[in-house]
CSV table of C-alpha atoms and ligand atoms in Angstrom, one decimal:
chain,number,residue,atom,x,y,z
H,218,MET,CA,5.4,-77.6,94.3
H,219,THR,CA,5.3,-73.8,94.6
H,220,ALA,CA,3.5,-72.0,91.9
H,221,LYS,CA,5.4,-69.6,89.9
H,222,LYS,CA,4.1,-66.0,90.4
H,223,ILE,CA,3.5,-64.6,86.9
H,224,ASP,CA,4.9,-61.1,86.9
H,225,GLY,CA,2.4,-59.3,84.7
H,226,LYS,CA,4.0,-56.0,85.7
H,227,ALA,CA,7.4,-56.9,84.2
H,228,VAL,CA,5.8,-58.1,81.0
H,229,ALA,CA,3.8,-54.9,80.8
H,230,VAL,CA,6.9,-52.8,81.3
H,231,ALA,CA,8.7,-54.5,78.4
H,232,MET,CA,5.6,-54.1,76.1
H,233,THR,CA,5.3,-50.5,77.1
H,234,GLU,CA,8.9,-49.8,76.2
H,235,GLU,CA,8.2,-51.2,72.7
H,236,THR,CA,5.2,-48.9,72.4
H,237,ARG,CA,7.3,-45.9,73.4
H,238,ILE,CA,9.8,-46.7,70.6
H,239,ARG,CA,6.9,-47.0,68.1
H,240,VAL,CA,5.6,-43.6,69.3
H,241,GLU,CA,9.0,-42.1,68.7
H,242,ARG,CA,9.1,-43.5,65.2
H,243,ILE,CA,5.7,-42.0,64.4
H,244,LYS,CA,6.8,-38.6,65.7
H,245,ALA,CA,10.1,-38.8,63.7
H,246,ALA,CA,8.3,-39.8,60.5
H,247,THR,CA,5.3,-37.5,60.6
H,248,GLY,CA,5.7,-35.0,63.4
H,249,ILE,CA,2.4,-36.2,64.7
H,250,VAL,CA,1.8,-37.2,68.3
H,251,PRO,CA,-0.5,-40.3,68.7
H,252,GLY,CA,-3.5,-39.4,70.8
H,253,LEU,CA,-5.9,-41.2,73.1
H,254,ALA,CA,-9.1,-39.7,74.3
H,255,VAL,CA,-10.6,-41.3,77.5
H,256,ILE,CA,-14.2,-40.5,78.5
H,257,LEU,CA,-15.2,-41.1,82.1
H,258,VAL,CA,-18.8,-40.6,83.2
H,259,GLY,CA,-19.6,-40.1,86.9
H,260,GLU,CA,-17.6,-40.6,90.1
H,261,ASP,CA,-17.0,-44.3,90.4
H,262,PRO,CA,-13.8,-44.5,92.5
H,263,ALA,CA,-12.4,-47.6,90.8
H,264,SER,CA,-13.1,-46.2,87.3
H,265,GLN,CA,-11.4,-43.0,88.3
H,266,ILE,CA,-8.3,-44.9,89.3
H,267,TYR,CA,-8.2,-46.9,86.1
H,268,VAL,CA,-8.7,-43.8,83.9
H,269,ARG,CA,-5.9,-42.0,85.7
H,270,ARG,CA,-3.5,-44.9,85.2
H,271,LYS,CA,-4.4,-45.2,81.6
H,272,ALA,CA,-3.7,-41.4,81.1
H,273,ASP,CA,-0.5,-41.5,83.1
H,274,GLN,CA,0.9,-44.4,81.1
H,275,CYS,CA,-0.1,-42.8,77.9
H,276,ARG,CA,1.9,-39.7,78.6
H,277,ALA,CA,4.8,-41.8,79.9
H,278,VAL,CA,5.2,-43.3,76.4
H,279,GLY,CA,5.0,-39.9,74.7
H,280,MET,CA,1.4,-40.1,73.5
H,281,MET,CA,-1.1,-37.3,74.0
H,282,SER,CA,-3.9,-38.2,76.4
H,283,VAL,CA,-7.1,-36.2,76.7
H,284,GLU,CA,-9.5,-37.0,79.5
H,285,HIS,CA,-13.1,-36.0,79.3
H,286,ARG,CA,-14.8,-36.2,82.6
H,287,LEU,CA,-18.6,-35.9,82.4
H,288,PRO,CA,-21.1,-35.7,85.3
H,289,SER,CA,-23.2,-38.8,86.1
H,290,ASP,CA,-26.3,-37.0,84.9
H,291,VAL,CA,-24.9,-36.3,81.4
H,292,THR,CA,-27.5,-37.2,78.7
H,293,GLU,CA,-26.9,-40.0,76.2
H,294,ARG,CA,-27.2,-37.3,73.5
H,295,GLN,CA,-24.4,-35.2,75.0
H,296,LEU,CA,-22.1,-38.3,75.3
H,297,LEU,CA,-22.9,-39.3,71.7
H,298,ASP,CA,-22.1,-35.8,70.5
H,299,LEU,CA,-18.7,-35.9,72.3
H,300,VAL,CA,-17.9,-39.3,70.7
H,301,GLN,CA,-18.8,-37.8,67.3
H,302,ARG,CA,-16.5,-34.9,67.8
H,303,LEU,CA,-13.6,-37.2,68.8
H,304,ASN,CA,-14.4,-39.4,65.8
H,305,ALA,CA,-13.8,-36.4,63.6
H,306,ASP,CA,-10.8,-35.1,65.4
H,307,PRO,CA,-7.6,-36.1,63.5
H,308,ALA,CA,-5.4,-35.6,66.6
H,309,VAL,CA,-7.3,-38.4,68.3
H,310,HIS,CA,-6.3,-41.9,67.2
H,311,GLY,CA,-8.0,-43.9,70.0
H,312,ILE,CA,-11.2,-43.4,71.9
H,313,LEU,CA,-12.0,-45.2,75.1
H,314,VAL,CA,-15.3,-44.9,77.0
H,315,GLN,CA,-14.7,-46.3,80.5
H,316,LEU,CA,-17.4,-48.8,81.5
H,317,PRO,CA,-19.7,-49.2,83.3
H,318,LEU,CA,-21.8,-46.3,82.2
H,319,PRO,CA,-24.8,-45.0,84.4
H,320,PRO,CA,-28.0,-47.0,83.8
H,321,HIS,CA,-29.8,-44.2,81.9
H,322,ILE,CA,-27.2,-44.4,79.1
H,323,ALA,CA,-27.3,-47.3,76.6
H,324,ALA,CA,-23.6,-48.5,76.6
H,325,ALA,CA,-24.1,-50.5,73.4
H,326,LYS,CA,-25.3,-47.4,71.6
H,327,VAL,CA,-22.3,-45.4,72.8
H,328,ILE,CA,-19.9,-48.2,71.8
H,329,GLU,CA,-21.5,-48.4,68.3
H,330,ALA,CA,-21.0,-44.6,67.9
H,331,ILE,CA,-17.2,-44.9,68.1
H,332,GLU,CA,-15.4,-45.0,64.8
H,333,PRO,CA,-14.3,-48.7,64.6
H,334,ALA,CA,-10.7,-47.6,63.5
H,335,LYS,CA,-10.5,-45.6,66.8
H,336,ASP,CA,-12.1,-48.2,69.0
H,337,VAL,CA,-8.9,-49.2,70.9
H,338,ASP,CA,-11.0,-51.3,73.4
H,339,GLY,CA,-12.1,-53.6,70.5
H,340,PHE,CA,-15.7,-53.4,71.7
H,341,HIS,CA,-17.4,-52.1,68.6
H,342,PRO,CA,-19.5,-54.8,66.8
H,343,THR,CA,-17.4,-54.3,63.6
H,344,ASN,CA,-14.2,-55.2,65.5
H,345,VAL,CA,-15.9,-58.0,67.4
H,346,GLY,CA,-17.2,-59.4,64.1
H,347,ARG,CA,-13.9,-59.1,62.3
H,348,GLN,CA,-12.2,-60.9,65.2
H,349,VAL,CA,-14.7,-63.7,65.2
H,350,VAL,CA,-14.3,-64.4,61.5
H,351,GLY,CA,-10.5,-63.9,61.7
H,352,SER,CA,-10.3,-60.9,59.3
H,353,GLY,CA,-8.5,-58.4,61.5
H,354,GLY,CA,-10.2,-56.2,64.0
H,355,ILE,CA,-8.9,-54.8,67.2
H,356,THR,CA,-8.4,-57.2,70.1
H,357,PRO,CA,-9.8,-56.2,73.5
H,358,CYS,CA,-7.1,-55.3,76.0
H,359,THR,CA,-7.6,-57.5,79.0
H,360,PRO,CA,-8.1,-60.8,77.0
H,361,MET,CA,-5.1,-59.9,74.9
H,362,GLY,CA,-3.1,-59.4,78.1
H,363,CYS,CA,-4.3,-62.8,79.4
H,364,MET,CA,-3.2,-64.5,76.2
H,365,ILE,CA,0.2,-63.0,76.2
H,366,LEU,CA,0.8,-64.2,79.8
H,367,LEU,CA,-0.6,-67.7,78.9
H,368,LYS,CA,1.7,-68.0,75.8
H,369,GLN,CA,4.6,-67.1,78.0
H,370,GLU,CA,3.9,-69.9,80.4
H,371,LEU,CA,2.8,-72.6,78.0
H,372,ALA,CA,4.8,-73.7,75.0
H,373,GLU,CA,1.7,-75.2,73.5
H,374,LEU,CA,-1.9,-74.1,74.0
H,375,ALA,CA,-3.5,-76.5,71.4
H,376,GLY,CA,-5.3,-79.4,73.1
H,377,LYS,CA,-5.4,-77.8,76.5
H,378,ASP,CA,-8.7,-77.8,78.5
H,379,ALA,CA,-9.4,-74.2,79.4
H,380,ILE,CA,-12.1,-72.7,81.6
H,381,VAL,CA,-13.1,-69.1,81.5
H,382,ILE,CA,-15.3,-68.0,84.4
H,383,GLY,CA,-17.4,-65.0,83.4
H,384,MET,CA,-19.1,-64.2,80.1
H,385,SER,CA,-18.8,-60.4,79.9
H,386,ASN,CA,-18.3,-58.7,76.5
H,387,ILE,CA,-15.1,-57.1,78.0
H,388,VAL,CA,-13.3,-60.3,79.1
H,389,GLY,CA,-15.1,-63.6,79.1
H,390,LYS,CA,-16.5,-63.8,75.6
H,391,PRO,CA,-13.5,-62.4,73.7
H,392,LEU,CA,-11.1,-64.5,75.8
H,393,ALA,CA,-13.0,-67.7,75.1
H,394,ARG,CA,-12.7,-66.9,71.4
H,395,LEU,CA,-9.0,-66.3,71.6
H,396,LEU,CA,-8.4,-69.5,73.5
H,397,LEU,CA,-10.5,-71.4,70.9
H,398,GLN,CA,-8.4,-69.8,68.1
H,399,GLU,CA,-5.4,-71.4,69.8
H,400,GLU,CA,-7.2,-74.8,69.7
H,401,CYS,CA,-7.9,-75.0,73.4
H,402,THR,CA,-11.1,-76.9,74.4
H,403,VAL,CA,-13.0,-74.1,76.1
H,404,THR,CA,-15.6,-74.1,78.8
H,405,VAL,CA,-17.3,-70.8,79.6
H,406,ALA,CA,-18.8,-70.8,83.1
H,407,HIS,CA,-21.2,-68.1,84.4
H,408,LYS,CA,-23.8,-67.5,87.0
H,409,ALA,CA,-26.1,-70.3,85.9
H,410,THR,CA,-23.3,-72.9,85.6
H,411,VAL,CA,-24.0,-76.0,87.5
H,412,ASP,CA,-21.1,-77.6,89.5
H,413,LEU,CA,-18.4,-75.1,88.7
H,414,GLU,CA,-16.0,-77.0,90.9
H,415,GLU,CA,-16.2,-80.1,88.7
H,416,LYS,CA,-15.5,-78.0,85.6
H,417,VAL,CA,-12.6,-76.1,87.1
H,418,ARG,CA,-11.0,-79.4,88.3
H,419,ARG,CA,-10.7,-80.6,84.7
H,420,ALA,CA,-9.0,-77.5,83.4
H,421,ASP,CA,-5.3,-77.1,82.4
H,422,ILE,CA,-5.9,-73.3,82.1
H,423,ILE,CA,-8.1,-71.4,84.5
H,424,VAL,CA,-9.1,-67.8,83.9
H,425,SER,CA,-11.4,-66.2,86.3
H,426,ALA,CA,-13.1,-62.9,85.5
H,427,ALA,CA,-16.1,-63.2,87.8
H,428,GLY,CA,-15.5,-60.4,90.3
H,429,ALA,CA,-16.0,-62.7,93.3
H,430,PRO,CA,-13.3,-63.0,96.0
H,431,ALA,CA,-12.1,-66.5,96.7
H,432,LEU,CA,-14.6,-68.0,94.2
H,433,VAL,CA,-12.0,-70.5,93.0
H,434,LYS,CA,-10.7,-72.7,95.9
H,435,GLY,CA,-7.3,-74.1,95.9
H,436,SER,CA,-8.7,-77.7,96.1
H,437,TRP,CA,-10.4,-77.1,92.7
H,438,ILE,CA,-7.2,-76.4,90.9
H,439,LYS,CA,-5.6,-79.3,89.0
H,440,SER,CA,-1.9,-79.8,89.9
H,441,GLY,CA,0.2,-78.1,87.3
H,442,ALA,CA,-2.6,-75.8,85.9
H,443,VAL,CA,-1.9,-72.3,84.8
H,444,VAL,CA,-4.2,-69.8,86.6
H,445,ILE,CA,-4.9,-66.3,85.3
H,446,ASP,CA,-6.9,-64.2,87.8
H,447,VAL,CA,-8.6,-61.2,86.2
H,448,GLY,CA,-10.7,-60.4,89.4
H,449,ILE,CA,-10.1,-57.1,91.1
H,450,ASN,CA,-12.2,-57.2,94.3
H,451,ARG,CA,-12.0,-54.6,97.0
H,452,VAL,CA,-12.4,-56.3,100.4
H,453,GLU,CA,-11.7,-55.7,104.1
H,454,ARG,CA,-9.2,-58.1,105.7
H,455,ASN,CA,-8.3,-57.8,109.4
H,456,GLY,CA,-9.9,-54.3,109.4
H,457,LYS,CA,-7.8,-53.2,106.4
H,458,LYS,CA,-9.0,-52.4,102.9
H,459,THR,CA,-7.2,-54.5,100.3
H,460,VAL,CA,-7.6,-55.8,96.7
H,461,VAL,CA,-7.9,-59.5,96.0
H,462,GLY,CA,-8.6,-61.6,92.9
H,463,ASP,CA,-11.2,-64.3,92.3
H,464,VAL,CA,-8.8,-67.1,93.2
H,465,ALA,CA,-7.8,-68.2,96.7
H,466,TYR,CA,-4.1,-67.4,95.9
H,467,GLU,CA,-2.6,-68.8,99.1
H,468,GLU,CA,-4.2,-72.2,98.4
H,469,ALA,CA,-2.9,-72.4,94.8
H,470,GLY,CA,0.7,-73.5,95.5
H,471,HIS,CA,0.2,-76.7,93.5
H,472,ALA,CA,-0.6,-74.7,90.3
H,473,ALA,CA,2.3,-74.4,87.8
H,474,ALA,CA,1.9,-70.6,87.7
H,475,ILE,CA,-0.6,-68.0,88.8
H,476,THR,CA,-1.0,-64.3,88.4
H,477,PRO,CA,-1.1,-62.2,91.6
H,478,VAL,CA,-3.6,-59.5,92.2
H,479,PRO,CA,-2.5,-56.8,92.0
H,480,GLY,CA,0.5,-57.0,89.6
H,481,GLY,CA,-0.8,-59.7,87.2
H,482,VAL,CA,-3.4,-58.9,84.6
H,483,GLY,CA,-4.1,-55.3,85.6
H,484,PRO,CA,-0.8,-53.8,84.2
H,485,MET,CA,-1.2,-55.9,81.0
H,486,THR,CA,-4.6,-54.4,80.2
H,487,ILE,CA,-3.0,-50.9,80.1
H,488,ALA,CA,0.1,-52.1,78.1
H,489,CYS,CA,-2.3,-53.7,75.5
H,490,LEU,CA,-4.4,-50.5,75.4
H,491,LEU,CA,-1.2,-48.4,74.6
H,492,GLN,CA,-0.3,-51.0,71.9
H,493,ASN,CA,-3.7,-50.8,70.4
H,494,THR,CA,-3.5,-47.0,70.3
H,495,VAL,CA,-0.1,-46.9,68.7
H,496,GLU,CA,-1.3,-49.4,66.1
H,497,ALA,CA,-4.4,-47.3,65.4
H,498,ALA,CA,-2.2,-44.2,65.0
H,499,GLU,CA,0.1,-46.1,62.6
H,500,ARG,CA,-2.9,-47.3,60.5
H,501,ALA,CA,-4.4,-43.8,60.4
H,502,LEU,CA,-1.1,-42.3,59.3
H,503,GLY,CA,-0.5,-45.0,56.7
H,504,LEU,CA,2.7,-46.3,58.4
K,689,GUN,N1,-14.1,-51.3,82.5
K,689,GUN,C1,-13.5,-52.4,82.9
K,689,GUN,N2,-12.5,-52.8,82.0
K,689,GUN,C2,-12.6,-52.0,81.0
K,689,GUN,C3,-11.9,-51.9,79.8
K,689,GUN,O1,-11.0,-52.7,79.4
K,689,GUN,N3,-12.3,-50.9,78.9
K,689,GUN,C4,-13.3,-50.0,79.3
K,689,GUN,N4,-13.6,-49.0,78.4
K,689,GUN,N5,-13.9,-50.0,80.4
K,689,GUN,C5,-13.6,-51.0,81.2
């Protein structure tokens, strides 16, 4: 069996086209351009790349994108003041603070300062809480992207054994909840998990968001499993810098389907961010 390569990029392109049409509709109905404000603190090279991609895609669908680049020694107070200004700015419909933040800034405090209606990352406790109890709320982008790809590959999620490797607030925890909502039986593995191999071997759905290259070996993957690789790991192979996921991709030929890195989950995260932003704009404008 040769695993199907899940083309996240193609799915993201189709989603982004839908968003572009919604942006056009908003402009036609109200004359208002939906706007996303992105805040980047410091010089982290990976974060700089992600933020640039988000801004470029935003403009490509006709939305306004404003980038706020702050030095790594910015104070928490200054960052909170900027968030407050963006909360009050009617031209801004979505606010994203790129994580991680420098250690002297309490990320939780900054996230809680964002107006929940503009929290297009879905990280604010109000959105997390609403999602948990099933009363709306904004879905975080990467988990949403993973679910879209899984639903495309599997006619039925109910009853499947799923493992999520990683328990971050950005990916692992919200994704486990979304899988549970679809009636999967969910295992969440993390640094303290004993015998990860045995737990992965049982899974029909494997999602790895650990940030560890080749963590998931091909021999651990059940034949016919669907594998979603959220890892983005910068490594050196044969003297060349390259990006790999958490799964030993070349060993996963017996999976039913697997996302490549790059070109799998990454583009879906941005497509979902644009969708969350256009929806935030529609709600703000009463459309
Ligand atoms: N850092 C890594 N992923 C994300 C994300 O989805 N949103 C934000 N704000 N920061 C991130």
